[in-house]
Short mmCIF file of N, CA and C in Angstrom, two decimals:
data_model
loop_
_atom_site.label_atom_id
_atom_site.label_comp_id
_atom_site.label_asym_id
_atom_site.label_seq_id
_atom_site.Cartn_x
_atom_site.Cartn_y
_atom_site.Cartn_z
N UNK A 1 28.92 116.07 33.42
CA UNK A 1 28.87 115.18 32.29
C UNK A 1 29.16 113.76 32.78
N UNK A 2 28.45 112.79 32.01
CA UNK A 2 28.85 111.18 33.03
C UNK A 2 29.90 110.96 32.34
N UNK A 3 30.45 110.12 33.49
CA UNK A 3 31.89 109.37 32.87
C UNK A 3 32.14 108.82 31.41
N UNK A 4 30.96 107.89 31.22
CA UNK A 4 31.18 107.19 30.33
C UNK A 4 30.79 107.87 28.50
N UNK A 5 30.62 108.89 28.62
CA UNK A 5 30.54 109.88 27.47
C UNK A 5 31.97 110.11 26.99
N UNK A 6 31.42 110.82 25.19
CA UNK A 6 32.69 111.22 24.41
C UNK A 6 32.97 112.77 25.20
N UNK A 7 34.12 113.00 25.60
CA UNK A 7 34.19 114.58 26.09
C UNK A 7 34.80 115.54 24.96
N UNK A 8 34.61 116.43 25.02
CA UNK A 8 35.33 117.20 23.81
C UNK A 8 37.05 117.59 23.58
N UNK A 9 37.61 117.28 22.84
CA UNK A 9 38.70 117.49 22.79
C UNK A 9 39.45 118.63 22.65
N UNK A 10 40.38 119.04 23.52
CA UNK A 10 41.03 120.16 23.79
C UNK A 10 41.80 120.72 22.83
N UNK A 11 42.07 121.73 22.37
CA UNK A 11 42.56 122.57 21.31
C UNK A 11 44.06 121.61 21.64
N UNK A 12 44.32 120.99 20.83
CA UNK A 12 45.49 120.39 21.03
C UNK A 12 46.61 120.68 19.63
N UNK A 13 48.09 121.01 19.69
CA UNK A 13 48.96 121.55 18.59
C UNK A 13 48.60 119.86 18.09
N UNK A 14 48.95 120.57 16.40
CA UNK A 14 49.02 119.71 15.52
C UNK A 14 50.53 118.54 15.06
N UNK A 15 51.27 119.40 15.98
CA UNK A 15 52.72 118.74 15.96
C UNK A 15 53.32 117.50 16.41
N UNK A 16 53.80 116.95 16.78
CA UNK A 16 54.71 115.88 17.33
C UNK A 16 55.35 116.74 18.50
N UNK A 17 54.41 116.61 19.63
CA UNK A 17 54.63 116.78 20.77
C UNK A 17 54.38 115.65 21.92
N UNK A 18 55.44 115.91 23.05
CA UNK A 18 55.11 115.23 24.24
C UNK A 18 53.72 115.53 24.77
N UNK A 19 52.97 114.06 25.39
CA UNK A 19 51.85 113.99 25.65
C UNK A 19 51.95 114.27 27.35
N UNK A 20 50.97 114.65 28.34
CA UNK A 20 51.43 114.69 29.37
C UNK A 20 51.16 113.10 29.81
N UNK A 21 51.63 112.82 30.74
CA UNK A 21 51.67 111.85 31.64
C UNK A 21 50.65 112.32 32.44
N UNK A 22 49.54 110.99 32.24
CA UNK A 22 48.54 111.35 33.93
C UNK A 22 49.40 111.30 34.90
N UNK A 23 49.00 111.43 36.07
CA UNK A 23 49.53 111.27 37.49
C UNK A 23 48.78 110.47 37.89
N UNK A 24 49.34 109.27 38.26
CA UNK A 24 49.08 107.75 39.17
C UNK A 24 47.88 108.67 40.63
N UNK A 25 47.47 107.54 40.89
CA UNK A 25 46.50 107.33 42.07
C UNK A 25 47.20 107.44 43.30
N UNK A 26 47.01 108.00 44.42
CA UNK A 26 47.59 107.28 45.29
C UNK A 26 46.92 106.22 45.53
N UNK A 27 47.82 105.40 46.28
CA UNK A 27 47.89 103.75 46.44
C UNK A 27 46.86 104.05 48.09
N UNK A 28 45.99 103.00 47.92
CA UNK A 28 45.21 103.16 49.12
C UNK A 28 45.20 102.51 50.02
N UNK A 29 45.26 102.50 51.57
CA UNK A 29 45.55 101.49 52.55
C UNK A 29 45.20 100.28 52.39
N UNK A 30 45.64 98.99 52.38
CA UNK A 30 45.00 97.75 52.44
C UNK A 30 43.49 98.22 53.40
N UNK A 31 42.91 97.39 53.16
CA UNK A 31 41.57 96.86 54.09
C UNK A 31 42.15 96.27 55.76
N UNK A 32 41.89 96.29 56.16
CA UNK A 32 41.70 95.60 57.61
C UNK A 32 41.06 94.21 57.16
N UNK A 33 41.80 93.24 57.74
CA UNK A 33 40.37 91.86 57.17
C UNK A 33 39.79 91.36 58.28
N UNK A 34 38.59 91.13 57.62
CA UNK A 34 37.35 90.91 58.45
C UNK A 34 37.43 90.13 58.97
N UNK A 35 36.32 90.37 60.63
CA UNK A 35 36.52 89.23 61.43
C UNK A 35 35.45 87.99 61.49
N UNK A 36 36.00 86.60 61.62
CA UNK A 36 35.61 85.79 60.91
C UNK A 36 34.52 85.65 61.57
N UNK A 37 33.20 84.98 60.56
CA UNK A 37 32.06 84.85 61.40
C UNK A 37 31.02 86.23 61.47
N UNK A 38 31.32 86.76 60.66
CA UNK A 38 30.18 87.99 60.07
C UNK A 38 29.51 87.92 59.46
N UNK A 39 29.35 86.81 58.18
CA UNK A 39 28.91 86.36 57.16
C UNK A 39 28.00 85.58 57.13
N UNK A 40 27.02 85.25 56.59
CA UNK A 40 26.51 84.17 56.63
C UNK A 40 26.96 82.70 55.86
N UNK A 41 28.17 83.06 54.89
CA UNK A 41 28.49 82.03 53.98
C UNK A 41 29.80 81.45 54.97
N UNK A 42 30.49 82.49 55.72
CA UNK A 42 31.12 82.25 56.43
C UNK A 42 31.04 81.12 57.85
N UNK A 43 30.14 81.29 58.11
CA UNK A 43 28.92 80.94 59.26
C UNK A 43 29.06 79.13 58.52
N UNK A 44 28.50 79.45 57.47
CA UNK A 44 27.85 78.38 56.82
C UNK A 44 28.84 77.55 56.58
N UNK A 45 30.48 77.70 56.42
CA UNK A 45 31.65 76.99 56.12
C UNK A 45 32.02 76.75 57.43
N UNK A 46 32.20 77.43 58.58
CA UNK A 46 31.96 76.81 59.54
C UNK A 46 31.40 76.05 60.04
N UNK A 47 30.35 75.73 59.86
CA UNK A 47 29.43 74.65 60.08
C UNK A 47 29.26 73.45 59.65
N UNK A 48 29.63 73.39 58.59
CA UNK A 48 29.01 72.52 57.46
C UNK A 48 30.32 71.47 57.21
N UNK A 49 31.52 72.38 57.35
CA UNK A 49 32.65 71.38 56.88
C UNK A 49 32.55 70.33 55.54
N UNK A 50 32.40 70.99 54.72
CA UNK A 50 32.52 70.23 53.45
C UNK A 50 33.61 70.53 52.49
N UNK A 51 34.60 70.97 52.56
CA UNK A 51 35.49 71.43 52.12
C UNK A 51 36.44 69.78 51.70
N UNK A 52 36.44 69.02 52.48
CA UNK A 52 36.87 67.50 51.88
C UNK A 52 35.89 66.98 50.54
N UNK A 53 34.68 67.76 50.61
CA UNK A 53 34.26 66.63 49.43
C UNK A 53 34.92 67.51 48.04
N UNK A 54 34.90 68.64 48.20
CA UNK A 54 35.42 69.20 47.07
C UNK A 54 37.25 69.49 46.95
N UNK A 55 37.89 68.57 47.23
CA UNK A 55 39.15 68.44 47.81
C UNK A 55 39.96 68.27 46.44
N UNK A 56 39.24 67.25 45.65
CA UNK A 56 39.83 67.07 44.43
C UNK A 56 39.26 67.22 43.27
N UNK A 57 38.57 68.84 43.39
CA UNK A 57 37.80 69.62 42.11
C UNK A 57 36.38 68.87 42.32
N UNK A 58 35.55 68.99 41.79
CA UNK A 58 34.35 68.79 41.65
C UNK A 58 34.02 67.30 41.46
N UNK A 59 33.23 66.43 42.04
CA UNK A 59 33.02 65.06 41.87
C UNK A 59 32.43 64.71 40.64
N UNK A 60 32.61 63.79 39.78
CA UNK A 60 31.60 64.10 38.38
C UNK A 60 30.47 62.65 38.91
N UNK A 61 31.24 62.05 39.61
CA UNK A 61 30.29 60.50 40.09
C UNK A 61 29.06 61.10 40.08
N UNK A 62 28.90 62.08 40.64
CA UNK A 62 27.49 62.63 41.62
C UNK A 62 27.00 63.33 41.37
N UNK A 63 27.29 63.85 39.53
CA UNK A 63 26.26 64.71 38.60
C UNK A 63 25.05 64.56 38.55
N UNK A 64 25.15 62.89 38.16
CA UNK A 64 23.66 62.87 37.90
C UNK A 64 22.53 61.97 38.65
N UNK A 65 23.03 62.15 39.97
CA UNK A 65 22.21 62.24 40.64
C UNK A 65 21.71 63.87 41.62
N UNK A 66 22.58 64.26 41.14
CA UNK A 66 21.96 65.60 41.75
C UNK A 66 21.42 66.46 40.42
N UNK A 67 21.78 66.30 39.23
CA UNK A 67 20.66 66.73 38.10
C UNK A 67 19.16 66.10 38.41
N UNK A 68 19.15 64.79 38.39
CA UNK A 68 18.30 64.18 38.90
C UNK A 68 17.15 65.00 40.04
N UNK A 69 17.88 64.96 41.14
CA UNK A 69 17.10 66.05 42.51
C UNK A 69 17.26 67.06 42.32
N UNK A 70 17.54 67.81 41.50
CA UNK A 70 17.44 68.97 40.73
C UNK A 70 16.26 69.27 39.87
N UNK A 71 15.86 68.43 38.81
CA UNK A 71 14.90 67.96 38.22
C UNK A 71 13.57 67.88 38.83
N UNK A 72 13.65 66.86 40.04
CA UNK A 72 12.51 66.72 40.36
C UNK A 72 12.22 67.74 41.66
N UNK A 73 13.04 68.75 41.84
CA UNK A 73 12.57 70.07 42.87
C UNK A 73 11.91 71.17 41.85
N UNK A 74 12.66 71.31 40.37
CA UNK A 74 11.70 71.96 39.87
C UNK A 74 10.53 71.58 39.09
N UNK A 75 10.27 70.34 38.95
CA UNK A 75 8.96 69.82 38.84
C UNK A 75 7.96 69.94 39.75
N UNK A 76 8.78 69.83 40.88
CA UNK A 76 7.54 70.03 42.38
C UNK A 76 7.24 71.19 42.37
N UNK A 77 8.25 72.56 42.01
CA UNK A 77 8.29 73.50 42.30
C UNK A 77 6.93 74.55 40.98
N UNK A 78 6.81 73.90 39.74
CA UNK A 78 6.26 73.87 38.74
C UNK A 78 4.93 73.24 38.79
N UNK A 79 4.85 71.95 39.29
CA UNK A 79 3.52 71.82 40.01
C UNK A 79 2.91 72.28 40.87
N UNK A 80 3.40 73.04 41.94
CA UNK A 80 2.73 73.66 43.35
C UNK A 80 2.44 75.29 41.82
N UNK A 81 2.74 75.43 41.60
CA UNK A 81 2.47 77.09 40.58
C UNK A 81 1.44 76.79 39.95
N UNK A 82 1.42 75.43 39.14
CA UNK A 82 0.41 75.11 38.59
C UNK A 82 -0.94 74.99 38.98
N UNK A 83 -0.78 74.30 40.35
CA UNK A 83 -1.65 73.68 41.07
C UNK A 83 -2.77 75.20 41.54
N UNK A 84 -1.81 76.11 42.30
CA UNK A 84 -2.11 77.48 42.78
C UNK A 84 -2.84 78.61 41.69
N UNK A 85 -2.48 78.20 40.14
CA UNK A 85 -3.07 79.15 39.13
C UNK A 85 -4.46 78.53 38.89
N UNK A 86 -4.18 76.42 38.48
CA UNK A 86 -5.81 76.26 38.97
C UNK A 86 -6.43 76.70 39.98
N UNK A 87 -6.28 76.70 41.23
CA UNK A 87 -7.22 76.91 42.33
C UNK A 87 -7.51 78.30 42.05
N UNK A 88 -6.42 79.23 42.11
CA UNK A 88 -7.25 80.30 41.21
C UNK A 88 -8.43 80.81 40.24
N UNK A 89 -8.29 79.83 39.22
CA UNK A 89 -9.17 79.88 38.03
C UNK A 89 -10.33 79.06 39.30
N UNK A 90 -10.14 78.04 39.64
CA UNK A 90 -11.59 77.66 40.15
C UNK A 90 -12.22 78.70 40.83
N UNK A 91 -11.73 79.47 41.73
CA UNK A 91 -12.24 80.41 42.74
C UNK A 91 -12.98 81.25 42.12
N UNK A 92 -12.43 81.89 40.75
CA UNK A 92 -12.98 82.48 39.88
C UNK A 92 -13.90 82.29 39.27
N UNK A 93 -13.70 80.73 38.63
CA UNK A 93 -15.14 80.61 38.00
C UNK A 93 -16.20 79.98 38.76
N UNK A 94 -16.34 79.71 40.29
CA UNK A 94 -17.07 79.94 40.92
C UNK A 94 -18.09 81.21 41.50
N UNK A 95 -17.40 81.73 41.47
CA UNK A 95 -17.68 83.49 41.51
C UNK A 95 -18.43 83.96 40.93
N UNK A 96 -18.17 83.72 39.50
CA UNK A 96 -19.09 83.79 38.31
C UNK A 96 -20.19 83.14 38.54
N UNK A 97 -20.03 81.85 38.65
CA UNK A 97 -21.07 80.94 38.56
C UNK A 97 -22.23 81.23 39.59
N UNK A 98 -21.56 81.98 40.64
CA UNK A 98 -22.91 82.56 41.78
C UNK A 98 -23.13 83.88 40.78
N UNK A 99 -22.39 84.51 40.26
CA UNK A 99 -23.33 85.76 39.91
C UNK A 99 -24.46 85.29 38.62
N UNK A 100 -23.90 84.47 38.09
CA UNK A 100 -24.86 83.86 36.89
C UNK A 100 -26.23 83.19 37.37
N UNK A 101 -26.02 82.45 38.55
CA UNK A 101 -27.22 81.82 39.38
C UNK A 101 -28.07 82.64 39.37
N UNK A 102 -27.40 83.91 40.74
CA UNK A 102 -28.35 85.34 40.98
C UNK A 102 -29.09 85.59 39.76
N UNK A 103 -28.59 86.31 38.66
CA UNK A 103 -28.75 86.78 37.62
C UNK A 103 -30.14 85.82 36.99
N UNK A 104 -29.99 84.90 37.05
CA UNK A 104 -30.93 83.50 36.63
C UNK A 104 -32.13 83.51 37.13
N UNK A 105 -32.42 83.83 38.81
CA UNK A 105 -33.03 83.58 39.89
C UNK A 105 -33.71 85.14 39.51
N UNK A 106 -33.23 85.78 39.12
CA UNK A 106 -34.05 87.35 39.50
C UNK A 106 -34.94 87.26 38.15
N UNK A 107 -34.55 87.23 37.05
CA UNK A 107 -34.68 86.96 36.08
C UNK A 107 -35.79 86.03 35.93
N UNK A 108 -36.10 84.74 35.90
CA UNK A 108 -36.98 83.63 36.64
C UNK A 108 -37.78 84.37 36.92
N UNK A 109 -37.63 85.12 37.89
CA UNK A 109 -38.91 85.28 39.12
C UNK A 109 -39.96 86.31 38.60
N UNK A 110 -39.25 87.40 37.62
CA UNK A 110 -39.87 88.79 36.66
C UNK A 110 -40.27 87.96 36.06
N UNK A 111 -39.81 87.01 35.25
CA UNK A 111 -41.09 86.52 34.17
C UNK A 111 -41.94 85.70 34.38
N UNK A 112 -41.95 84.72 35.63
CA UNK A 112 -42.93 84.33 36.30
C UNK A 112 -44.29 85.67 36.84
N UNK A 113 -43.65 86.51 37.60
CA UNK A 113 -44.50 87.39 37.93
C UNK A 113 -45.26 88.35 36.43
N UNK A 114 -44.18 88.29 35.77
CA UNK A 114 -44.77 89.20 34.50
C UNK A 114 -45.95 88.31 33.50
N UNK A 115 -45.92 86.95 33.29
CA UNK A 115 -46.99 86.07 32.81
C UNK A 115 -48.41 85.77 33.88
N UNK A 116 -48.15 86.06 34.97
CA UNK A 116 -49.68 86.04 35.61
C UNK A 116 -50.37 86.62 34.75
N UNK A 117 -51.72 85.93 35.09
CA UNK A 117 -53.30 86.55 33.73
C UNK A 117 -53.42 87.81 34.56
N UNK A 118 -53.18 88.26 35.44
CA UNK A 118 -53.57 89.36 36.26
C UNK A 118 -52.42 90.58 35.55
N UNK A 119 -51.39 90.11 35.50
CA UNK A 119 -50.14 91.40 34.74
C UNK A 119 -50.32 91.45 33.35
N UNK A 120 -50.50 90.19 33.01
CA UNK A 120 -51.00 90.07 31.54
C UNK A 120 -52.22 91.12 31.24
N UNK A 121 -53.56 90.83 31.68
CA UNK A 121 -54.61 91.79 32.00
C UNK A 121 -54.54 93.20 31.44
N UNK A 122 -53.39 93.66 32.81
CA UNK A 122 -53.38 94.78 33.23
C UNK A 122 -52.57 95.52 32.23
N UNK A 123 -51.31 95.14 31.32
CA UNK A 123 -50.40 95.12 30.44
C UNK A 123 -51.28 95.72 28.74
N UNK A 124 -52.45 94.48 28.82
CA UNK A 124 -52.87 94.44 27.26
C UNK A 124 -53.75 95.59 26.95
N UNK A 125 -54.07 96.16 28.91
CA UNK A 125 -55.64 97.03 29.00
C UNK A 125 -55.29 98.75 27.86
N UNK A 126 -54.10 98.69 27.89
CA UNK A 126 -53.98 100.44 26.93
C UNK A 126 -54.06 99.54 25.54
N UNK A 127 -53.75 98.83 25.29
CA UNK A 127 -54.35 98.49 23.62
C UNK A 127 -55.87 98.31 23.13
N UNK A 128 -56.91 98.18 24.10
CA UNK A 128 -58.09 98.00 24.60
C UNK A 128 -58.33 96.57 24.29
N UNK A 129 -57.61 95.47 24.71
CA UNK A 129 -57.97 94.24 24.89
C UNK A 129 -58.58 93.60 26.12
N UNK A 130 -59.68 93.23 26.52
CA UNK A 130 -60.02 92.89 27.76
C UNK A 130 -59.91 91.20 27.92
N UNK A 131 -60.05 90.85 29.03
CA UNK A 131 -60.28 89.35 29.10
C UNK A 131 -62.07 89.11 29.12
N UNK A 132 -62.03 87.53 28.84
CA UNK A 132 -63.14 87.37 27.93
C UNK A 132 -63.70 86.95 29.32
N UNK A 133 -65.20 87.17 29.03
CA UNK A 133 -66.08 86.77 30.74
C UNK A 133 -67.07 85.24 30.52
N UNK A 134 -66.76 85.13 29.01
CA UNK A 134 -67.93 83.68 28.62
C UNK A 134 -66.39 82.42 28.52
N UNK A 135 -66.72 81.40 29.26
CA UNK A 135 -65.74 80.70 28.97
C UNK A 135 -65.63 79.64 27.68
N UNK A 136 -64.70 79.11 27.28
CA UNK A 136 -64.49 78.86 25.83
C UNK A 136 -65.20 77.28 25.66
N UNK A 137 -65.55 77.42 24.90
CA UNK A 137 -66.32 76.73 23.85
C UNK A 137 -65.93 75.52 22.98
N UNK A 138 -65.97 74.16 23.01
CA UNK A 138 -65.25 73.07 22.24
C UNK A 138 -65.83 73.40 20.93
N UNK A 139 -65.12 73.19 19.81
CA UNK A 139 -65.33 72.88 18.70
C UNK A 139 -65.38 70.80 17.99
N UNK A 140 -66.97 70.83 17.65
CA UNK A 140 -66.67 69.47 17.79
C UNK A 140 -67.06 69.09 16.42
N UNK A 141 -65.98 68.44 15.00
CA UNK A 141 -66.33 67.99 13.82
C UNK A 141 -66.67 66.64 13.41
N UNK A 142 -67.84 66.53 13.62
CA UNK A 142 -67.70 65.16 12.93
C UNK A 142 -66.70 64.48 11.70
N UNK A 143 -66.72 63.41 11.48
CA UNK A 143 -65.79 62.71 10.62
C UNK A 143 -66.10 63.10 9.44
N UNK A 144 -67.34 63.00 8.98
CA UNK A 144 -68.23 62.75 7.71
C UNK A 144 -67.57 64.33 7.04
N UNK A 145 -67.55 65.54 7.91
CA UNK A 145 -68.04 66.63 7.58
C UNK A 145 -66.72 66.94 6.91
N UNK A 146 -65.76 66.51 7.45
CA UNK A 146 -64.30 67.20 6.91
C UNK A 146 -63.32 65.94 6.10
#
């Protein structure tokens, strides 16, 4: 059963009785303390020695200029994301834009080939339409007549 559950309660007398006393933990050896320079934060206080600037609690002089460069790291940081989701979308709708070309180009070329008088012809011949062998004829109205 997990720890943090209701457990069921033990047939317990209804009287004014002594409760038991848990029994304490034993007490467990201190730790050994660590040797210095294992850490990386450790490492890093070694190094860095800044422990004077924060000597007398936190500086407030120098809030706001580090809100400030704070500010403008996550603006940079907000523009490079931005920048990376456009280039994205471009890549994409380039992509498209070649399959739409293709698509265009094949397309084009069937109905070019499908309007030749020769497919045309050959297309109309089960309805029994033929092409004509006398070539066509001006129609010419005088003014007077119409």
């Amino acid at each position: 059963m997990a720890v943090n559950t209701v457990r069921p309660q033990v047939n317990r007398p209804k009287a004014n009785t002594m409760r038991e006393v848990p029994k304490a933990e034993p007490v467990r050896a201190p730790r050994p303390p660590r040797q210095k320079g294992t850490s990386l934060f450790e490492l890093l206080d070694r190094y860095t020695k800044v422990d004077w600037f924060f000597a007398d609690g936190l500086p407030v002089k120098y809030l706001p200029k580090v809100l400030f460069v704070m500010g403008v790291v996550l603006f940079y940081i907000g523009n490079t994301h931005f920048a990376e989701r456009t280039l994205r979308q471009i890549d994409k709708t380039k992509a498209e834009t070649e399959d739409l070309r293709a698509d265009y180009t094949t397309l084009k070329s069937d109905y070019m080939e499908a309007s030749k008088q020769s497919e045309v012809a050959r297309n109309v011949a089960p309805y029994g339409l033929v092409e004509s062998s006398s070539p066509p004829v001006q129609v010419v109205i005088k003014k007077d007549e119409y």
